[in-house]
GROMACS .gro file of C-alpha atoms in nm:
model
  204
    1UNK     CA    1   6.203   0.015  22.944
    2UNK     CA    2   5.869  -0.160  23.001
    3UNK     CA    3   5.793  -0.372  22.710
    4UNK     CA    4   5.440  -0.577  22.622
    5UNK     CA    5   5.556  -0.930  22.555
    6UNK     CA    6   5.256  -1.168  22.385
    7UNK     CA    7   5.390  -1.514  22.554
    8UNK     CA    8   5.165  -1.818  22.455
    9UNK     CA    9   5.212  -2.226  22.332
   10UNK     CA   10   5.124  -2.301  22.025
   11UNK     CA   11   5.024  -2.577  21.816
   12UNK     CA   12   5.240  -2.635  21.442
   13UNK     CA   13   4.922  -2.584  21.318
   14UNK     CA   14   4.829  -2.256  21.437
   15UNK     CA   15   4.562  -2.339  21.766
   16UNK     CA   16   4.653  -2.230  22.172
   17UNK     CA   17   4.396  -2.475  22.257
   18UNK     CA   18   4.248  -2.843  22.109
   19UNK     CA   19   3.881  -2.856  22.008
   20UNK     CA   20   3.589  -2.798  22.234
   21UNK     CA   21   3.797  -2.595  22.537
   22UNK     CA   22   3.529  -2.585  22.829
   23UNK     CA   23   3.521  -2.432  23.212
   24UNK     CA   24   3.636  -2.815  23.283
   25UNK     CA   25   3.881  -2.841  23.023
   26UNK     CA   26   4.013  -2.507  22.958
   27UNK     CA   27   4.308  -2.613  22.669
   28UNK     CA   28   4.008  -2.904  22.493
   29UNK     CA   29   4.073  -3.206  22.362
   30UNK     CA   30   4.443  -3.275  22.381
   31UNK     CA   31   4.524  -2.939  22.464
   32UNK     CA   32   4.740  -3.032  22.735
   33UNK     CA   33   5.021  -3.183  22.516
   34UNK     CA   34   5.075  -2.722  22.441
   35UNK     CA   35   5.197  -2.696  22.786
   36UNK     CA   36   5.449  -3.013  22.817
   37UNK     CA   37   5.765  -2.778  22.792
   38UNK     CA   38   5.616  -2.588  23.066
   39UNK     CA   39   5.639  -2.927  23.344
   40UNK     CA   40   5.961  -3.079  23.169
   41UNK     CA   41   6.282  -3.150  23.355
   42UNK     CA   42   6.446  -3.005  23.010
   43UNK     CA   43   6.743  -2.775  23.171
   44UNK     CA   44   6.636  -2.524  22.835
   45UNK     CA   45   6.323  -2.506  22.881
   46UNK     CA   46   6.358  -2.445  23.314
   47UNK     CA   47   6.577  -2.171  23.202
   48UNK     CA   48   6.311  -1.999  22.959
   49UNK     CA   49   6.030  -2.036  23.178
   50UNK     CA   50   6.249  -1.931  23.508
   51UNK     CA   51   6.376  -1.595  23.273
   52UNK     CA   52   6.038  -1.483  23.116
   53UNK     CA   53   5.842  -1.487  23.481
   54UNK     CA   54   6.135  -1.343  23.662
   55UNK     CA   55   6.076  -1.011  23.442
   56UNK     CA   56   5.691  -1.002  23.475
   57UNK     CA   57   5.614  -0.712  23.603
   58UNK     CA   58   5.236  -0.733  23.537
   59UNK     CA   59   4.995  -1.019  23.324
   60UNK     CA   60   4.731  -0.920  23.109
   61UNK     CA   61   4.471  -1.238  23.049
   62UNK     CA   62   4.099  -1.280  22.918
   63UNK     CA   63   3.756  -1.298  23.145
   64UNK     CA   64   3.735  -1.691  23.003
   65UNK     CA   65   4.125  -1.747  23.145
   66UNK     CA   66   4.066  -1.565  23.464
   67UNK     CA   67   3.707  -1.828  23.498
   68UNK     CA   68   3.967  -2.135  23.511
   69UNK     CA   69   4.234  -1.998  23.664
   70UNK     CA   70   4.039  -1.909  23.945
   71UNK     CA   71   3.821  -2.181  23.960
   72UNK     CA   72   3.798  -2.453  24.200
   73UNK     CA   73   4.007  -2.644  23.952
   74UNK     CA   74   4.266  -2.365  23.908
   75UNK     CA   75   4.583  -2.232  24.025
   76UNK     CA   76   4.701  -2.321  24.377
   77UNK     CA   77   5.027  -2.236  24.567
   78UNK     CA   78   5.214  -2.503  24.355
   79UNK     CA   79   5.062  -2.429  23.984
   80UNK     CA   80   4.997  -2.120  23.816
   81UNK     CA   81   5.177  -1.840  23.671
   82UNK     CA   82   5.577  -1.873  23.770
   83UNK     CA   83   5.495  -2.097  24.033
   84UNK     CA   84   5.796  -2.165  24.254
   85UNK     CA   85   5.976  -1.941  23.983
   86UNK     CA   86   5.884  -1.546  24.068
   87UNK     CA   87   5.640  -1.375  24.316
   88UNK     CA   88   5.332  -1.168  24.276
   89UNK     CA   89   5.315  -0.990  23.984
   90UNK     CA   90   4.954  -0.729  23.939
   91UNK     CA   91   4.714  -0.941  23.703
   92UNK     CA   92   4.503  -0.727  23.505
   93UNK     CA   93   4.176  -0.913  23.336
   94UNK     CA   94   3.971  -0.775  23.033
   95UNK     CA   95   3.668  -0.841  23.094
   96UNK     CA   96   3.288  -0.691  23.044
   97UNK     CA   97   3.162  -0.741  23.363
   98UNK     CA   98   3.367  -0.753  23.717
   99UNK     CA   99   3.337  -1.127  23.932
  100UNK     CA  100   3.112  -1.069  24.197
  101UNK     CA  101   3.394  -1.257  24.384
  102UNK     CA  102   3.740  -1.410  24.376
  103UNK     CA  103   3.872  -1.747  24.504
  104UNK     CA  104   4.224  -1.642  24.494
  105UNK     CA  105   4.243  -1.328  24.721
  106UNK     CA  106   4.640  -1.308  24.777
  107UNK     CA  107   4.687  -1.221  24.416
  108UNK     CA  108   4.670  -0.858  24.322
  109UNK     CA  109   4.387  -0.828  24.078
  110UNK     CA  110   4.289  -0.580  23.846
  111UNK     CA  111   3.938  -0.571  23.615
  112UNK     CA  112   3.953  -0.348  23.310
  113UNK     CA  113   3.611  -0.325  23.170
  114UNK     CA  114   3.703  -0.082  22.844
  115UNK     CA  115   3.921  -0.362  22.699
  116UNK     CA  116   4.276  -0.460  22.626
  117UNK     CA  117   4.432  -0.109  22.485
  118UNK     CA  118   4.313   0.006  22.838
  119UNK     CA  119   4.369  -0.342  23.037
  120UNK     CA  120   4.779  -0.318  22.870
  121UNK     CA  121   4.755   0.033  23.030
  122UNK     CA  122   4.713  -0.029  23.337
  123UNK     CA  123   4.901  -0.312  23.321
  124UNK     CA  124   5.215  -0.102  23.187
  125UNK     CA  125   5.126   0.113  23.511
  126UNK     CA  126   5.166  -0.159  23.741
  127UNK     CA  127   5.467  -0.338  23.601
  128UNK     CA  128   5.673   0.040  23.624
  129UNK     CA  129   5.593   0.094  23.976
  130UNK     CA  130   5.713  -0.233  24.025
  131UNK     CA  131   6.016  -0.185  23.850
  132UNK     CA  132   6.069   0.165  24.046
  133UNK     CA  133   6.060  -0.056  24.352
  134UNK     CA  134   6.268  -0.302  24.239
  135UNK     CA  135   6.535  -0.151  24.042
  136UNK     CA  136   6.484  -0.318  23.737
  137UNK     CA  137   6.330  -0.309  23.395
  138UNK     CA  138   6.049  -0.535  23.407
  139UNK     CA  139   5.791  -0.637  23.151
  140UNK     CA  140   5.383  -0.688  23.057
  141UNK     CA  141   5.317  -1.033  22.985
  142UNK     CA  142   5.000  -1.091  22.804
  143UNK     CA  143   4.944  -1.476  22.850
  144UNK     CA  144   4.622  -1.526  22.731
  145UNK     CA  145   4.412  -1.634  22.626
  146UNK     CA  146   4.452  -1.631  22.237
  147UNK     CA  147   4.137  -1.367  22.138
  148UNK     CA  148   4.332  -1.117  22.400
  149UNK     CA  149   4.664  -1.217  22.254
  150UNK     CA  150   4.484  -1.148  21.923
  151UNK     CA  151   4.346  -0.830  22.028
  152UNK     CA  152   4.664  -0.671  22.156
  153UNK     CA  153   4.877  -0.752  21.865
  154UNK     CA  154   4.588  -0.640  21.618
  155UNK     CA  155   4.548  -0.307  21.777
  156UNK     CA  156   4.950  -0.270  21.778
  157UNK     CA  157   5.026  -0.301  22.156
  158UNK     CA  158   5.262  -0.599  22.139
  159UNK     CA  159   5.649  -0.519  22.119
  160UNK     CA  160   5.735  -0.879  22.159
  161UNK     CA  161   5.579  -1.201  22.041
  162UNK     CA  162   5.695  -1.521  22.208
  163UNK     CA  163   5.543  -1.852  22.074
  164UNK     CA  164   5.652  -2.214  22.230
  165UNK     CA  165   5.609  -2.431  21.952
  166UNK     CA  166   5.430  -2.780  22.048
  167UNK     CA  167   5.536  -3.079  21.844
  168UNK     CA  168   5.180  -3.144  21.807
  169UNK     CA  169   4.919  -3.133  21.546
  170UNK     CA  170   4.556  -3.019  21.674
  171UNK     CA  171   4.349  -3.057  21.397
  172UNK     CA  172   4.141  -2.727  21.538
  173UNK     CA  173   4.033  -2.528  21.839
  174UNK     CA  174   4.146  -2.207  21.947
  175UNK     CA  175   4.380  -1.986  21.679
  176UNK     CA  176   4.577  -1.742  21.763
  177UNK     CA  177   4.596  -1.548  21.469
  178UNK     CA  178   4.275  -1.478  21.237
  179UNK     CA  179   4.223  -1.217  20.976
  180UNK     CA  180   4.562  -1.022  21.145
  181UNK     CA  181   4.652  -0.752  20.942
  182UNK     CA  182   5.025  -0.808  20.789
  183UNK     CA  183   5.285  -0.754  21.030
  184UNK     CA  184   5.653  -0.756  21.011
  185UNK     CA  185   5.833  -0.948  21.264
  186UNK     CA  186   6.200  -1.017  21.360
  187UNK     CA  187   6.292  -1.301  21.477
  188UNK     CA  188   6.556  -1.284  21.799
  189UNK     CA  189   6.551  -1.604  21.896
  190UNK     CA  190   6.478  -1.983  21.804
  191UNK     CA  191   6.618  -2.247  22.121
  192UNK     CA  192   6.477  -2.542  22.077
  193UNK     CA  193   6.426  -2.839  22.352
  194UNK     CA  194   6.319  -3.207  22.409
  195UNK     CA  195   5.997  -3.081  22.433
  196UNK     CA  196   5.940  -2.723  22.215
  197UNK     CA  197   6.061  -2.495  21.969
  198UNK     CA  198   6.102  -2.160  22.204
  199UNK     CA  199   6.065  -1.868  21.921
  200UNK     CA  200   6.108  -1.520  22.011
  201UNK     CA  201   6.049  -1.245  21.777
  202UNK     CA  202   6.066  -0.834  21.783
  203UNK     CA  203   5.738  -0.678  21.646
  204UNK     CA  204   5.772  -0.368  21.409
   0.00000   0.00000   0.00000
């Protein structure tokens, strides 16, 4: 079964990026510090990171994500999603308007234009024919950023929330949650590491 996992880091108080995120520094001002768990030698947090790309069947993530990722400052062959960890998965971006071109042409791109219920769509699509071709149940990962994160799990697309919990206090920026309508969540897993608290949680 395909399910729509929300998979982002998190500050303890509440923000996926510092203050004053810019095309130069996507994650702001100490923003950075969010992704330690995902460079760490921490055997935990290798294992997370190696299990959640290894059943990505497709991504959904925001215009303003795809910008830096794709940007001369962006992923390469040795950063970026699962690097050294999984293969291609399809990318599908929400976005209003399609790039007029893309620097990293051996990805498999999608552009949704009639937002993220339809973006999650296709994506579902693409991660099931991939799973038909691989023989295994593999996921959507929506990654981001946090207003399509926020999106999905307002308009009730997200069967899965899983937060990495920085040790870090931001003081503001980016949140991931505002004005969400109450939601019941279970949690299904807490691991923590040297450098995160890993929390996992079924959404009803």
């Amino acid at each position: 079964m395909t399910r729509i996992i929300a998979d982002i880091s998190i500050s303890l108080d509440g923000f996926v990026t510092g203050p004053d995120p810019s095309p130069e520094h996507g994650l702001g001002v100490g923003g950075e510090a969010l992704h330690t768990w995902a460079f760490s030698d921490d055997p935990d947090d290798r294992r997370l990171l190696r299990e959640a790309t290894a059943r990505s069947g497709a991504v959904v993530l925001g215009r303003r994500l795809f910008d830096l990722v794709d940007g001369p400052d962006g992923w390469d062959d040795t950063t970026g999603y699962g690097a050294g960890e999984v293969g291609k998965p399809a990318f599908v971006v929400v976005t209003s308007s399609v790039p007029e071109s893309v620097r990293l042409t051996g990805l498999d791109w999608r552009f949704v234009t009639t937002g993220v219920a339809d973006a999650v769509a296709v994506a579902r699509e693409r991660a099931q024919a991939a799973s038909s071709a691989g023989g295994k149940d593999l996921d959507v990962v929506i990654m981001g950023g946090g207003a399509t994160i926020g999106s999905a799990f307002d308009a009730g697309l997200v069967d899965v929330l899983s937060l990495h919990l920085a040790p870090v206090l931001l003081g503001s920026g980016t949140p991931l949650f505002t004005g969400t309508a109450p939601r019941t969540l279970v949690q299904r897993g807490v691991t923590p590491t040297s450098t995160a608290t890993h929390l996992l949680y079924d959404v009803l």
